[in-house]
Amino acid sequence: MSINAKLGTALKSVKDEGADFADLYFEISSSHSFMYEEGTFEEISSSRMEGVGARVVRGEATSHVHAPGVDIFTGLSCLRKAAANSGLSGAAVHVPSLRIMERDTTLQSPDFSFFRENIIMVC
């Protein structure tokens, strides 16, 4: 299941529990500023921000929860808290496993024959 599908499932579970609307947002932004005056740079600055947030709307109430970082675990934790703040249990929001490699996968040792066959003797 793709990350988008997992996030969609989590959002659907909050709506199925009684929310009128729910969304997640992930933001990474950077800014660069240069102040050039009379032929010289007077000031150079840059910044980077990243964060994740969730919004749950239920009736007239809206709950916003945000946190630093942009990983899926933090996003779904925000969604769970926003659901709870809206009077929903949030228990249906499960943090999915996003393993890149299965635990039982073993890596094979490299084949060193390539190096033995292509060694050039330098005298």
Coordinates of C-alpha atoms in Angstrom, one line a residue:
M1 CA 0.0 0.0 0.0
S2 CA 1.4 3.4 -0.9
I3 CA 2.0 6.2 1.6
N4 CA -0.9 8.2 0.0
A5 CA -3.2 5.2 0.4
K6 CA -2.2 4.8 4.0
L7 CA -2.8 8.5 4.7
G8 CA -6.1 8.3 2.9
T9 CA -7.2 5.3 5.0
A10 CA -6.3 7.2 8.2
L11 CA -8.3 10.3 7.1
K12 CA -11.3 8.1 6.1
S13 CA -11.3 6.4 9.5
V14 CA -11.6 9.8 11.2
K15 CA -14.5 10.8 8.9
D16 CA -16.2 7.4 9.4
E17 CA -16.0 8.1 13.2
G18 CA -18.0 11.3 12.8
A19 CA -15.8 14.1 11.6
D20 CA -17.2 16.4 8.9
F21 CA -13.8 17.0 7.4
A22 CA -10.2 16.0 8.1
D23 CA -6.9 16.8 6.4
L24 CA -3.2 16.5 6.9
Y25 CA -0.6 18.9 5.6
F26 CA 3.2 18.5 5.4
E27 CA 5.3 21.6 4.7
I28 CA 8.9 22.1 4.0
S29 CA 10.0 25.7 3.1
S30 CA 13.2 27.6 2.7
S31 CA 13.9 31.2 2.3
H32 CA 16.9 33.2 1.2
S33 CA 17.4 36.9 1.5
F34 CA 20.1 39.1 0.1
M35 CA 20.5 42.8 0.8
Y36 CA 22.7 44.5 -1.7
E37 CA 23.5 48.2 -1.2
E38 CA 26.0 50.5 -2.9
G39 CA 28.0 47.7 -4.5
T40 CA 28.3 45.4 -1.5
F41 CA 26.2 42.7 0.2
E42 CA 25.1 44.1 3.5
E43 CA 23.2 41.1 4.7
I44 CA 22.7 37.5 3.6
S45 CA 20.4 35.2 5.4
S46 CA 18.6 31.9 4.9
S47 CA 16.1 29.8 6.8
R48 CA 14.4 26.4 6.6
M49 CA 11.2 25.3 8.2
E50 CA 9.4 22.1 8.2
G51 CA 6.3 20.8 10.0
V52 CA 3.2 18.7 9.8
G53 CA -0.3 19.4 11.0
A54 CA -3.8 18.0 11.1
R55 CA -7.2 19.6 11.1
V56 CA -10.5 17.9 12.1
V57 CA -13.8 19.7 11.7
R58 CA -16.8 18.4 13.5
G59 CA -19.9 20.5 13.6
E60 CA -19.0 24.1 14.6
A61 CA -15.7 23.0 16.2
T62 CA -12.3 22.8 14.4
S63 CA -9.2 21.3 16.0
H64 CA -5.7 22.0 14.7
V65 CA -2.7 20.1 15.9
H66 CA 0.8 20.7 14.5
A67 CA 4.4 19.5 15.2
P68 CA 7.9 19.9 13.9
G69 CA 9.2 17.4 11.4
V70 CA 7.6 15.9 8.3
D71 CA 7.4 12.2 8.9
I72 CA 4.3 10.1 8.6
F73 CA 4.4 9.0 12.3
T74 CA 4.2 12.6 13.5
G75 CA 1.5 13.4 11.0
L76 CA -0.7 10.6 12.1
S77 CA -0.1 11.4 15.7
C78 CA -1.3 14.9 15.0
L79 CA -4.4 13.5 13.3
R80 CA -5.1 11.2 16.3
K81 CA -4.8 14.2 18.7
A82 CA -7.0 16.5 16.6
A83 CA -9.6 13.8 16.4
A84 CA -9.5 13.4 20.2
N85 CA -9.8 17.2 20.7
S86 CA -12.9 17.0 18.5
G87 CA -14.6 14.5 20.8
L88 CA -13.7 11.5 18.7
S89 CA -11.7 8.6 20.0
G90 CA -9.0 8.8 17.3
A91 CA -8.3 5.1 18.0
A92 CA -9.0 4.1 14.4
V93 CA -6.0 6.1 13.3
H94 CA -3.2 3.6 13.0
V95 CA 0.4 4.5 12.4
P96 CA 1.4 2.3 9.5
S97 CA 4.6 0.5 9.2
L98 CA 6.8 2.0 6.5
R99 CA 9.7 -0.4 6.4
I100 CA 12.0 -0.1 3.4
M101 CA 13.4 -3.6 3.9
E102 CA 11.9 -6.6 5.6
R103 CA 13.6 -7.7 8.8
D104 CA 14.3 -11.2 7.5
T105 CA 16.0 -10.0 4.4
T106 CA 19.7 -10.7 4.5
L107 CA 22.2 -9.0 2.2
Q108 CA 24.4 -11.2 0.2
S109 CA 28.2 -10.8 0.5
P110 CA 29.8 -9.0 -2.4
D111 CA 31.5 -11.0 -5.1
F112 CA 35.2 -10.1 -4.9
S113 CA 36.1 -12.1 -8.0
F114 CA 35.8 -8.9 -10.1
F115 CA 38.6 -7.3 -8.2
R116 CA 40.9 -10.4 -8.5
E117 CA 40.3 -10.6 -12.3
N118 CA 40.9 -6.9 -12.9
I119 CA 44.0 -6.2 -10.8
I120 CA 46.7 -4.5 -12.8
M121 CA 50.2 -4.8 -11.4
V122 CA 52.0 -1.4 -11.4
C123 CA 55.8 -1.6 -11.0

